[in-house]
Amino acid sequence: MWLRLGQTQIHVDPGPGALVRALGHVPPCNPRELDAIVLSHKHLDHAGDATAMIEAMTSGGFRKRGVLLAPPDALSGEATVLPYVQGFPERVEALAPRSGPYRIGDVEMYTSIRHVHAVETYGMHFRHEGLRVSYLPCGRYFDELADDYAAHEPDALIVNVLRFRDNMDVDHLTWDDACRIVERVRPRVAIFQHFGTKMLEADPPALAQELEDRLGLRAIAAHDFRTIDLETEIAAAGR
Ligand SMILES: [Zn+2]
Ligand SMILES: [Zn+2]
Protein backbone atom coordinates (compact mmCIF):
# COMPACT_ATOMS: atom_id res chain seq x y z
CA MET A 1 0.00 0.00 0.00
CA TRP A 2 1.25 3.43 -0.90
CA LEU A 3 -0.26 6.04 1.42
CA ARG A 4 -0.25 9.74 0.66
CA LEU A 5 -1.37 11.77 3.64
CA GLY A 6 -0.84 15.47 2.88
CA GLN A 7 2.76 15.74 1.70
CA THR A 8 3.81 12.57 3.51
CA GLN A 9 4.24 9.33 1.57
CA ILE A 10 4.43 5.97 3.31
CA HIS A 11 4.88 2.50 1.86
CA VAL A 12 3.18 -0.09 4.04
CA ASP A 13 4.09 -3.77 3.63
CA PRO A 14 6.20 -3.89 0.46
CA GLY A 15 5.60 -7.48 -0.63
CA PRO A 16 7.08 -9.20 -3.69
CA GLY A 17 6.97 -6.97 -6.75
CA ALA A 18 6.29 -3.79 -4.76
CA LEU A 19 9.21 -1.89 -6.28
CA VAL A 20 8.53 -2.83 -9.89
CA ARG A 21 4.83 -2.14 -9.50
CA ALA A 22 5.43 1.24 -7.86
CA LEU A 23 7.65 2.33 -10.75
CA GLY A 24 5.20 0.93 -13.30
CA HIS A 25 2.27 2.80 -11.81
CA VAL A 26 0.82 5.70 -13.81
CA PRO A 27 1.72 8.27 -12.58
CA PRO A 28 4.76 6.55 -11.02
CA CYS A 29 5.05 6.19 -7.27
CA ASN A 30 8.60 7.40 -6.70
CA PRO A 31 10.47 5.54 -3.92
CA ARG A 32 12.90 8.47 -3.66
CA GLU A 33 9.99 10.56 -2.38
CA LEU A 34 9.01 8.07 0.33
CA ASP A 35 9.11 9.36 3.90
CA ALA A 36 8.78 5.93 5.45
CA ILE A 37 8.56 2.20 4.90
CA VAL A 38 6.47 0.44 7.53
CA LEU A 39 6.13 -3.31 8.00
CA SER A 40 3.27 -4.91 9.90
CA HIS A 41 5.24 -8.15 10.11
CA LYS A 42 8.13 -10.05 8.59
CA HIS A 43 6.24 -12.54 6.39
CA LEU A 44 7.43 -12.33 2.81
CA ASP A 45 4.05 -11.36 1.33
CA HIS A 46 4.45 -8.17 3.42
CA ALA A 47 8.20 -7.70 3.45
CA GLY A 48 9.66 -9.50 0.42
CA ASP A 49 10.62 -6.22 -1.26
CA ALA A 50 11.50 -4.29 1.91
CA THR A 51 15.22 -4.45 1.24
CA ALA A 52 14.79 -3.39 -2.40
CA MET A 53 12.42 -0.58 -1.42
CA ILE A 54 14.89 0.74 1.18
CA GLU A 55 17.62 0.70 -1.45
CA ALA A 56 15.33 2.69 -3.76
CA MET A 57 14.23 5.15 -1.05
CA THR A 58 17.85 5.90 -0.18
CA SER A 59 19.34 5.72 -3.71
CA GLY A 60 21.27 2.59 -2.82
CA GLY A 61 22.36 4.03 0.49
CA PHE A 62 23.93 7.14 -1.07
CA ARG A 63 21.24 9.45 0.33
CA LYS A 64 20.55 8.73 3.97
CA ARG A 65 16.84 9.51 4.27
CA GLY A 66 13.46 8.20 5.32
CA VAL A 67 12.24 6.12 8.21
CA LEU A 68 11.98 2.35 8.61
CA LEU A 69 9.49 1.04 11.16
CA ALA A 70 9.15 -2.71 11.68
CA PRO A 71 8.63 -5.28 14.41
CA PRO A 72 11.92 -6.28 16.08
CA ASP A 73 11.90 -9.82 14.63
CA ALA A 74 11.91 -8.38 11.10
CA LEU A 75 15.15 -6.56 11.91
CA SER A 76 17.21 -9.16 13.76
CA GLY A 77 17.74 -12.90 13.87
CA GLU A 78 16.23 -14.25 10.67
CA ALA A 79 15.69 -10.66 9.49
CA THR A 80 13.59 -10.15 6.36
CA VAL A 81 15.02 -6.64 6.08
CA LEU A 82 18.58 -7.54 5.15
CA PRO A 83 21.07 -6.12 7.67
CA TYR A 84 23.20 -4.29 5.08
CA VAL A 85 20.38 -1.80 4.31
CA GLN A 86 19.34 -1.20 7.90
CA GLY A 87 21.86 1.66 8.15
CA PHE A 88 20.53 3.39 5.02
CA PRO A 89 17.41 5.16 6.40
CA GLU A 90 17.72 8.26 8.55
CA ARG A 91 15.91 6.47 11.36
CA VAL A 92 15.05 2.87 12.15
CA GLU A 93 12.63 2.05 14.94
CA ALA A 94 11.47 -1.31 16.19
CA LEU A 95 7.73 -1.32 16.81
CA ALA A 96 6.26 -2.16 20.20
CA PRO A 97 2.63 -3.00 20.97
CA ARG A 98 0.20 -0.14 21.60
CA SER A 99 2.79 2.56 21.37
CA GLY A 100 3.52 5.78 19.59
CA PRO A 101 3.29 8.31 18.26
CA TYR A 102 5.95 7.33 15.77
CA ARG A 103 6.51 10.49 13.72
CA ILE A 104 6.66 10.35 9.93
CA GLY A 105 6.63 13.82 8.34
CA ASP A 106 3.22 15.34 9.09
CA VAL A 107 1.82 11.98 10.18
CA GLU A 108 1.62 10.41 13.61
CA MET A 109 1.44 6.64 13.77
CA TYR A 110 0.40 4.46 16.69
CA THR A 111 0.68 0.68 16.83
CA SER A 112 -2.17 -1.66 17.68
CA ILE A 113 -2.29 -4.44 20.22
CA ARG A 114 -0.11 -7.39 19.12
CA HIS A 115 -1.98 -9.53 16.59
CA VAL A 116 -2.29 -13.29 16.98
CA HIS A 117 -0.17 -14.38 14.00
CA ALA A 118 2.86 -16.66 13.62
CA VAL A 119 5.35 -13.77 13.93
CA GLU A 120 5.34 -10.41 15.73
CA THR A 121 2.57 -8.43 14.02
CA TYR A 122 1.17 -4.95 14.63
CA GLY A 123 -1.56 -2.92 13.03
CA MET A 124 -1.19 0.80 12.48
CA HIS A 125 -3.26 3.82 13.36
CA PHE A 126 -2.29 6.85 11.26
CA ARG A 127 -3.31 10.41 12.04
CA HIS A 128 -2.91 13.34 9.71
CA GLU A 129 -4.62 16.61 10.63
CA GLY A 130 -8.24 15.57 11.21
CA LEU A 131 -7.97 12.30 9.30
CA ARG A 132 -7.64 8.90 10.98
CA VAL A 133 -6.76 5.81 8.99
CA SER A 134 -6.18 2.39 10.53
CA TYR A 135 -4.68 -0.70 8.91
CA LEU A 136 -5.53 -4.09 10.37
CA PRO A 137 -3.07 -6.63 8.93
CA CYS A 138 -3.14 -10.42 9.20
CA GLY A 139 -4.14 -12.26 12.35
CA ARG A 140 -6.73 -14.30 14.17
CA TYR A 141 -9.93 -12.74 15.55
CA PHE A 142 -10.21 -11.94 19.24
CA ASP A 143 -12.45 -9.40 20.96
CA GLU A 144 -9.63 -7.15 22.23
CA LEU A 145 -8.45 -6.80 18.64
CA ALA A 146 -11.76 -5.22 17.62
CA ASP A 147 -11.70 -3.06 20.78
CA ASP A 148 -8.23 -1.72 19.96
CA TYR A 149 -9.27 -0.54 16.50
CA ALA A 150 -12.57 0.84 17.80
CA ALA A 151 -10.71 2.91 20.41
CA HIS A 152 -8.83 4.77 17.65
CA GLU A 153 -12.09 5.72 15.89
CA PRO A 154 -10.71 5.57 12.34
CA ASP A 155 -12.50 7.36 9.50
CA ALA A 156 -11.14 4.67 7.22
CA LEU A 157 -10.26 1.11 8.21
CA ILE A 158 -8.26 -1.18 5.92
CA VAL A 159 -8.70 -4.85 6.78
CA ASN A 160 -6.80 -7.91 5.54
CA VAL A 161 -9.25 -10.74 5.01
CA LEU A 162 -7.81 -13.97 3.67
CA ARG A 163 -10.59 -16.47 4.24
CA PHE A 164 -14.25 -16.52 3.30
CA ARG A 165 -16.02 -19.06 5.54
CA ASP A 166 -14.27 -22.14 6.83
CA ASN A 167 -13.35 -23.92 10.03
CA MET A 168 -9.62 -23.95 9.40
CA ASP A 169 -7.44 -23.37 12.41
CA VAL A 170 -5.28 -20.59 10.96
CA ASP A 171 -4.23 -17.12 12.13
CA HIS A 172 -6.20 -15.14 9.56
CA LEU A 173 -9.60 -13.43 9.56
CA THR A 174 -12.60 -14.86 7.77
CA TRP A 175 -15.04 -12.57 5.99
CA ASP A 176 -17.44 -12.91 8.94
CA ASP A 177 -14.68 -11.95 11.40
CA ALA A 178 -13.87 -8.90 9.27
CA CYS A 179 -17.53 -7.84 9.18
CA ARG A 180 -17.79 -8.24 12.94
CA ILE A 181 -14.78 -5.97 13.41
CA VAL A 182 -16.15 -3.36 11.01
CA GLU A 183 -19.47 -3.46 12.83
CA ARG A 184 -17.69 -2.83 16.13
CA VAL A 185 -15.30 -0.14 14.82
CA ARG A 186 -17.85 1.66 12.62
CA PRO A 187 -15.47 3.52 10.31
CA ARG A 188 -17.02 5.69 7.62
CA VAL A 189 -15.10 3.74 5.01
CA ALA A 190 -14.04 0.08 5.23
CA ILE A 191 -11.54 -1.24 2.71
CA PHE A 192 -10.87 -4.96 2.34
CA GLN A 193 -7.81 -6.58 0.77
CA HIS A 194 -5.38 -9.55 0.99
CA PHE A 195 -7.95 -12.02 -0.35
CA GLY A 196 -7.31 -15.76 -0.53
CA THR A 197 -8.72 -17.93 -3.31
CA LYS A 198 -11.99 -18.71 -1.53
CA MET A 199 -12.56 -15.01 -0.87
CA LEU A 200 -11.89 -14.16 -4.52
CA GLU A 201 -14.35 -16.86 -5.60
CA ALA A 202 -16.95 -15.37 -3.26
CA ASP A 203 -16.86 -12.06 -5.23
CA PRO A 204 -15.42 -9.42 -2.87
CA PRO A 205 -17.13 -6.40 -4.54
CA ALA A 206 -20.54 -8.09 -4.08
CA LEU A 207 -19.73 -8.92 -0.45
CA ALA A 208 -18.63 -5.33 0.16
CA GLN A 209 -21.85 -4.01 -1.39
CA GLU A 210 -23.89 -6.30 0.86
CA LEU A 211 -22.07 -5.00 3.92
CA GLU A 212 -22.42 -1.41 2.75
CA ASP A 213 -26.19 -1.83 2.45
CA ARG A 214 -26.47 -3.59 5.79
CA LEU A 215 -24.35 -1.19 7.87
CA GLY A 216 -24.84 2.07 6.00
CA LEU A 217 -21.15 2.78 5.58
CA ARG A 218 -18.91 2.79 2.53
CA ALA A 219 -17.34 -0.63 1.91
CA ILE A 220 -14.73 -1.17 -0.78
CA ALA A 221 -13.08 -4.38 -2.03
CA ALA A 222 -9.60 -3.34 -3.11
CA HIS A 223 -7.59 -4.85 -5.92
CA ASP A 224 -4.06 -4.37 -7.23
CA PHE A 225 -3.35 -0.89 -8.65
CA ARG A 226 -6.58 0.53 -7.31
CA THR A 227 -6.35 4.14 -6.19
CA ILE A 228 -8.71 5.20 -3.45
CA ASP A 229 -9.24 8.88 -2.64
CA LEU A 230 -10.01 8.69 1.04
CA GLU A 231 -11.25 12.27 1.37
CA THR A 232 -13.79 11.75 -1.40
CA GLU A 233 -14.92 8.39 -0.05
CA ILE A 234 -15.24 9.67 3.51
CA ALA A 235 -17.15 12.76 2.40
CA ALA A 236 -19.48 10.61 0.29
CA ALA A 237 -20.07 8.25 3.19
CA GLY A 238 -21.31 11.10 5.39
CA ARG A 239 -22.18 10.11 8.91
ZN1 LIG B 1 1.52 -13.11 7.73
ZN1 LIG C 1 -0.25 -11.73 4.74
PDB file of N, CA and C in Angstrom, residues 51-115:
ATOM      1  N   THR A  51      13.820  -4.806   1.471  1.00  0.00           N
ATOM      2  CA  THR A  51      15.223  -4.455   1.239  1.00  0.00           C
ATOM      3  C   THR A  51      15.372  -3.644  -0.052  1.00  0.00           C
ATOM      4  N   ALA A  52      14.718  -4.100  -1.123  1.00  0.00           N
ATOM      5  CA  ALA A  52      14.795  -3.389  -2.402  1.00  0.00           C
ATOM      6  C   ALA A  52      14.196  -1.990  -2.282  1.00  0.00           C
ATOM      7  N   MET A  53      13.097  -1.880  -1.555  1.00  0.00           N
ATOM      8  CA  MET A  53      12.422  -0.582  -1.423  1.00  0.00           C
ATOM      9  C   MET A  53      13.274   0.398  -0.612  1.00  0.00           C
ATOM     10  N   ILE A  54      13.991  -0.125   0.403  1.00  0.00           N
ATOM     11  CA  ILE A  54      14.889   0.741   1.183  1.00  0.00           C
ATOM     12  C   ILE A  54      16.048   1.217   0.303  1.00  0.00           C
ATOM     13  N   GLU A  55      16.573   0.296  -0.508  1.00  0.00           N
ATOM     14  CA  GLU A  55      17.622   0.698  -1.455  1.00  0.00           C
ATOM     15  C   GLU A  55      17.113   1.827  -2.350  1.00  0.00           C
ATOM     16  N   ALA A  56      15.883   1.682  -2.846  1.00  0.00           N
ATOM     17  CA  ALA A  56      15.333   2.689  -3.759  1.00  0.00           C
ATOM     18  C   ALA A  56      15.074   4.011  -3.030  1.00  0.00           C
ATOM     19  N   MET A  57      14.545   3.932  -1.824  1.00  0.00           N
ATOM     20  CA  MET A  57      14.232   5.146  -1.052  1.00  0.00           C
ATOM     21  C   MET A  57      15.492   5.953  -0.770  1.00  0.00           C
ATOM     22  N   THR A  58      16.604   5.242  -0.600  1.00  0.00           N
ATOM     23  CA  THR A  58      17.849   5.900  -0.178  1.00  0.00           C
ATOM     24  C   THR A  58      18.879   5.961  -1.310  1.00  0.00           C
ATOM     25  N   SER A  59      18.435   5.747  -2.554  1.00  0.00           N
ATOM     26  CA  SER A  59      19.339   5.720  -3.709  1.00  0.00           C
ATOM     27  C   SER A  59      20.539   4.798  -3.441  1.00  0.00           C
ATOM     28  N   GLY A  60      20.228   3.589  -3.062  1.00  0.00           N
ATOM     29  CA  GLY A  60      21.270   2.588  -2.823  1.00  0.00           C
ATOM     30  C   GLY A  60      22.141   2.894  -1.622  1.00  0.00           C
ATOM     31  N   GLY A  61      21.599   3.701  -0.718  1.00  0.00           N
ATOM     32  CA  GLY A  61      22.364   4.030   0.490  1.00  0.00           C
ATOM     33  C   GLY A  61      23.178   5.309   0.343  1.00  0.00           C
ATOM     34  N   PHE A  62      23.147   5.922  -0.857  1.00  0.00           N
ATOM     35  CA  PHE A  62      23.931   7.145  -1.067  1.00  0.00           C
ATOM     36  C   PHE A  62      23.267   8.380  -0.463  1.00  0.00           C
ATOM     37  N   ARG A  63      21.939   8.324  -0.330  1.00  0.00           N
ATOM     38  CA  ARG A  63      21.244   9.445   0.329  1.00  0.00           C
ATOM     39  C   ARG A  63      20.561   8.892   1.567  1.00  0.00           C
ATOM     40  N   LYS A  64      21.116   9.220   2.719  1.00  0.00           N
ATOM     41  CA  LYS A  64      20.545   8.733   3.969  1.00  0.00           C
ATOM     42  C   LYS A  64      19.251   9.492   4.223  1.00  0.00           C
ATOM     43  N   ARG A  65      18.122   8.825   4.101  1.00  0.00           N
ATOM     44  CA  ARG A  65      16.844   9.509   4.273  1.00  0.00           C
ATOM     45  C   ARG A  65      15.743   8.499   4.594  1.00  0.00           C
ATOM     46  N   GLY A  66      14.628   9.032   5.086  1.00  0.00           N
ATOM     47  CA  GLY A  66      13.458   8.198   5.322  1.00  0.00           C
ATOM     48  C   GLY A  66      13.531   7.440   6.638  1.00  0.00           C
ATOM     49  N   VAL A  67      12.401   6.822   6.942  1.00  0.00           N
ATOM     50  CA  VAL A  67      12.239   6.116   8.207  1.00  0.00           C
ATOM     51  C   VAL A  67      11.869   4.669   7.905  1.00  0.00           C
ATOM     52  N   LEU A  68      12.391   3.753   8.684  1.00  0.00           N
ATOM     53  CA  LEU A  68      11.976   2.348   8.608  1.00  0.00           C
ATOM     54  C   LEU A  68      11.391   1.953   9.954  1.00  0.00           C
ATOM     55  N   LEU A  69      10.148   1.499   9.937  1.00  0.00           N
ATOM     56  CA  LEU A  69       9.486   1.038  11.161  1.00  0.00           C
ATOM     57  C   LEU A  69       9.070  -0.410  10.940  1.00  0.00           C
ATOM     58  N   ALA A  70       9.455  -1.284  11.856  1.00  0.00           N
ATOM     59  CA  ALA A  70       9.147  -2.707  11.683  1.00  0.00           C
ATOM     60  C   ALA A  70       9.214  -3.414  13.032  1.00  0.00           C
ATOM     61  N   PRO A  71       8.507  -4.511  13.170  1.00  0.00           N
ATOM     62  CA  PRO A  71       8.634  -5.282  14.414  1.00  0.00           C
ATOM     63  C   PRO A  71      10.082  -5.760  14.593  1.00  0.00           C
ATOM     64  N   PRO A  72      10.515  -5.914  15.820  1.00  0.00           N
ATOM     65  CA  PRO A  72      11.917  -6.285  16.079  1.00  0.00           C
ATOM     66  C   PRO A  72      12.361  -7.564  15.376  1.00  0.00           C
ATOM     67  N   ASP A  73      11.457  -8.551  15.241  1.00  0.00           N
ATOM     68  CA  ASP A  73      11.898  -9.820  14.635  1.00  0.00           C
ATOM     69  C   ASP A  73      12.060  -9.725  13.118  1.00  0.00           C
ATOM     70  N   ALA A  74      11.647  -8.589  12.520  1.00  0.00           N
ATOM     71  CA  ALA A  74      11.911  -8.376  11.096  1.00  0.00           C
ATOM     72  C   ALA A  74      13.299  -7.792  10.887  1.00  0.00           C
ATOM     73  N   LEU A  75      13.883  -7.297  12.000  1.00  0.00           N
ATOM     74  CA  LEU A  75      15.151  -6.564  11.914  1.00  0.00           C
ATOM     75  C   LEU A  75      16.346  -7.345  12.434  1.00  0.00           C
ATOM     76  N   SER A  76      16.078  -8.401  13.226  1.00  0.00           N
ATOM     77  CA  SER A  76      17.209  -9.156  13.760  1.00  0.00           C
ATOM     78  C   SER A  76      16.907 -10.647  13.693  1.00  0.00           C
ATOM     79  N   GLY A  77      17.894 -11.450  13.993  1.00  0.00           N
ATOM     80  CA  GLY A  77      17.736 -12.896  13.866  1.00  0.00           C
ATOM     81  C   GLY A  77      17.578 -13.237  12.404  1.00  0.00           C
ATOM     82  N   GLU A  78      16.501 -13.913  12.066  1.00  0.00           N
ATOM     83  CA  GLU A  78      16.230 -14.249  10.666  1.00  0.00           C
ATOM     84  C   GLU A  78      15.521 -13.041  10.039  1.00  0.00           C
ATOM     85  N   ALA A  79      16.269 -11.945   9.909  1.00  0.00           N
ATOM     86  CA  ALA A  79      15.692 -10.663   9.491  1.00  0.00           C
ATOM     87  C   ALA A  79      15.239 -10.716   8.042  1.00  0.00           C
ATOM     88  N   THR A  80      14.015 -10.234   7.758  1.00  0.00           N
ATOM     89  CA  THR A  80      13.594 -10.155   6.360  1.00  0.00           C
ATOM     90  C   THR A  80      13.984  -8.814   5.745  1.00  0.00           C
ATOM     91  N   VAL A  81      14.360  -7.845   6.601  1.00  0.00           N
ATOM     92  CA  VAL A  81      15.015  -6.639   6.081  1.00  0.00           C
ATOM     93  C   VAL A  81      16.511  -6.928   6.205  1.00  0.00           C
ATOM     94  N   LEU A  82      17.182  -7.124   5.073  1.00  0.00           N
ATOM     95  CA  LEU A  82      18.585  -7.545   5.151  1.00  0.00           C
ATOM     96  C   LEU A  82      19.413  -6.517   5.923  1.00  0.00           C
ATOM     97  N   PRO A  83      20.313  -7.019   6.787  1.00  0.00           N
ATOM     98  CA  PRO A  83      21.074  -6.121   7.672  1.00  0.00           C
ATOM     99  C   PRO A  83      21.835  -5.021   6.943  1.00  0.00           C
ATOM    100  N   TYR A  84      22.331  -5.299   5.725  1.00  0.00           N
ATOM    101  CA  TYR A  84      23.195  -4.294   5.081  1.00  0.00           C
ATOM    102  C   TYR A  84      22.451  -2.998   4.728  1.00  0.00           C
ATOM    103  N   VAL A  85      21.106  -3.051   4.624  1.00  0.00           N
ATOM    104  CA  VAL A  85      20.378  -1.805   4.309  1.00  0.00           C
ATOM    105  C   VAL A  85      19.835  -1.118   5.559  1.00  0.00           C
ATOM    106  N   GLN A  86      19.978  -1.765   6.699  1.00  0.00           N
ATOM    107  CA  GLN A  86      19.343  -1.195   7.902  1.00  0.00           C
ATOM    108  C   GLN A  86      20.004   0.105   8.362  1.00  0.00           C
ATOM    109  N   GLY A  87      21.211   0.383   7.847  1.00  0.00           N
ATOM    110  CA  GLY A  87      21.861   1.663   8.155  1.00  0.00           C
ATOM    111  C   GLY A  87      21.525   2.753   7.143  1.00  0.00           C
ATOM    112  N   PHE A  88      20.787   2.415   6.086  1.00  0.00           N
ATOM    113  CA  PHE A  88      20.525   3.389   5.017  1.00  0.00           C
ATOM    114  C   PHE A  88      19.491   4.460   5.390  1.00  0.00           C
ATOM    115  N   PRO A  89      18.376   4.112   6.064  1.00  0.00           N
ATOM    116  CA  PRO A  89      17.406   5.162   6.399  1.00  0.00           C
ATOM    117  C   PRO A  89      17.952   6.106   7.468  1.00  0.00           C
ATOM    118  N   GLU A  90      17.316   7.274   7.549  1.00  0.00           N
ATOM    119  CA  GLU A  90      17.718   8.261   8.547  1.00  0.00           C
ATOM    120  C   GLU A  90      17.416   7.747   9.954  1.00  0.00           C
ATOM    121  N   ARG A  91      16.346   6.958  10.049  1.00  0.00           N
ATOM    122  CA  ARG A  91      15.913   6.470  11.359  1.00  0.00           C
ATOM    123  C   ARG A  91      15.301   5.086  11.202  1.00  0.00           C
ATOM    124  N   VAL A  92      15.656   4.203  12.123  1.00  0.00           N
ATOM    125  CA  VAL A  92      15.046   2.866  12.146  1.00  0.00           C
ATOM    126  C   VAL A  92      14.488   2.669  13.543  1.00  0.00           C
ATOM    127  N   GLU A  93      13.206   2.298  13.616  1.00  0.00           N
ATOM    128  CA  GLU A  93      12.630   2.053  14.936  1.00  0.00           C
ATOM    129  C   GLU A  93      11.940   0.706  14.938  1.00  0.00           C
ATOM    130  N   ALA A  94      12.175  -0.054  16.011  1.00  0.00           N
ATOM    131  CA  ALA A  94      11.467  -1.314  16.193  1.00  0.00           C
ATOM    132  C   ALA A  94      10.126  -1.008  16.845  1.00  0.00           C
ATOM    133  N   LEU A  95       9.081  -1.597  16.302  1.00  0.00           N
ATOM    134  CA  LEU A  95       7.735  -1.325  16.812  1.00  0.00           C
ATOM    135  C   LEU A  95       7.464  -2.116  18.089  1.00  0.00           C
ATOM    136  N   ALA A  96       6.705  -1.501  18.974  1.00  0.00           N
ATOM    137  CA  ALA A  96       6.256  -2.160  20.199  1.00  0.00           C
ATOM    138  C   ALA A  96       4.730  -2.110  20.202  1.00  0.00           C
ATOM    139  N   PRO A  97       4.089  -3.009  20.960  1.00  0.00           N
ATOM    140  CA  PRO A  97       2.626  -3.002  20.967  1.00  0.00           C
ATOM    141  C   PRO A  97       2.058  -1.731  21.585  1.00  0.00           C
ATOM    142  N   ARG A  98       0.931  -1.280  21.055  1.00  0.00           N
ATOM    143  CA  ARG A  98       0.197  -0.138  21.596  1.00  0.00           C
ATOM    144  C   ARG A  98       1.117   1.003  21.982  1.00  0.00           C
ATOM    145  N   SER A  99       1.886   1.459  21.041  1.00  0.00           N
ATOM    146  CA  SER A  99       2.789   2.557  21.366  1.00  0.00           C
ATOM    147  C   SER A  99       2.756   3.607  20.267  1.00  0.00           C
ATOM    148  N   GLY A 100       3.495   4.642  20.490  1.00  0.00           N
ATOM    149  CA  GLY A 100       3.519   5.781  19.585  1.00  0.00           C
ATOM    150  C   GLY A 100       3.232   7.045  20.351  1.00  0.00           C
ATOM    151  N   PRO A 101       3.194   8.207  19.715  1.00  0.00           N
ATOM    152  CA  PRO A 101       3.287   8.310  18.257  1.00  0.00           C
ATOM    153  C   PRO A 101       4.706   8.118  17.718  1.00  0.00           C
ATOM    154  N   TYR A 102       4.763   7.370  16.601  1.00  0.00           N
ATOM    155  CA  TYR A 102       5.952   7.328  15.768  1.00  0.00           C
ATOM    156  C   TYR A 102       5.743   8.439  14.743  1.00  0.00           C
ATOM    157  N   ARG A 103       6.692   9.343  14.621  1.00  0.00           N
ATOM    158  CA  ARG A 103       6.506  10.489  13.723  1.00  0.00           C
ATOM    159  C   ARG A 103       7.085  10.230  12.338  1.00  0.00           C
ATOM    160  N   ILE A 104       6.250  10.475  11.339  1.00  0.00           N
ATOM    161  CA  ILE A 104       6.656  10.348   9.933  1.00  0.00           C
ATOM    162  C   ILE A 104       6.173  11.613   9.241  1.00  0.00           C
ATOM    163  N   GLY A 105       7.053  12.561   8.956  1.00  0.00           N
ATOM    164  CA  GLY A 105       6.634  13.821   8.337  1.00  0.00           C
ATOM    165  C   GLY A 105       5.502  14.440   9.126  1.00  0.00           C
ATOM    166  N   ASP A 106       4.376  14.714   8.436  1.00  0.00           N
ATOM    167  CA  ASP A 106       3.215  15.341   9.091  1.00  0.00           C
ATOM    168  C   ASP A 106       2.285  14.307   9.714  1.00  0.00           C
ATOM    169  N   VAL A 107       2.703  13.068   9.731  1.00  0.00           N
ATOM    170  CA  VAL A 107       1.825  11.982  10.180  1.00  0.00           C
ATOM    171  C   VAL A 107       2.294  11.439  11.532  1.00  0.00           C
ATOM    172  N   GLU A 108       1.323  11.118  12.361  1.00  0.00           N
ATOM    173  CA  GLU A 108       1.625  10.410  13.606  1.00  0.00           C
ATOM    174  C   GLU A 108       1.073   8.998  13.468  1.00  0.00           C
ATOM    175  N   MET A 109       1.875   8.025  13.858  1.00  0.00           N
ATOM    176  CA  MET A 109       1.436   6.636  13.767  1.00  0.00           C
ATOM    177  C   MET A 109       1.494   5.970  15.141  1.00  0.00           C
ATOM    178  N   TYR A 110       0.448   5.248  15.456  1.00  0.00           N
ATOM    179  CA  TYR A 110       0.397   4.461  16.689  1.00  0.00           C
ATOM    180  C   TYR A 110       0.288   2.990  16.298  1.00  0.00           C
ATOM    181  N   THR A 111       0.839   2.102  17.117  1.00  0.00           N
ATOM    182  CA  THR A 111       0.684   0.678  16.828  1.00  0.00           C
ATOM    183  C   THR A 111      -0.529   0.121  17.572  1.00  0.00           C
ATOM    184  N   SER A 112      -1.035  -0.971  17.053  1.00  0.00           N
ATOM    185  CA  SER A 112      -2.165  -1.658  17.683  1.00  0.00           C
ATOM    186  C   SER A 112      -1.651  -2.622  18.747  1.00  0.00           C
ATOM    187  N   ILE A 113      -2.580  -3.273  19.386  1.00  0.00           N
ATOM    188  CA  ILE A 113      -2.293  -4.435  20.222  1.00  0.00           C
ATOM    189  C   ILE A 113      -1.583  -5.471  19.331  1.00  0.00           C
ATOM    190  N   ARG A 114      -0.770  -6.358  19.931  1.00  0.00           N
ATOM    191  CA  ARG A 114      -0.114  -7.391  19.124  1.00  0.00           C
ATOM    192  C   ARG A 114      -1.157  -8.341  18.541  1.00  0.00           C
ATOM    193  N   HIS A 115      -1.054  -8.602  17.243  1.00  0.00           N
ATOM    194  CA  HIS A 115      -1.980  -9.532  16.594  1.00  0.00           C
ATOM    195  C   HIS A 115      -1.596 -10.970  16.927  1.00  0.00           C
TER     196      HIS A 115
END
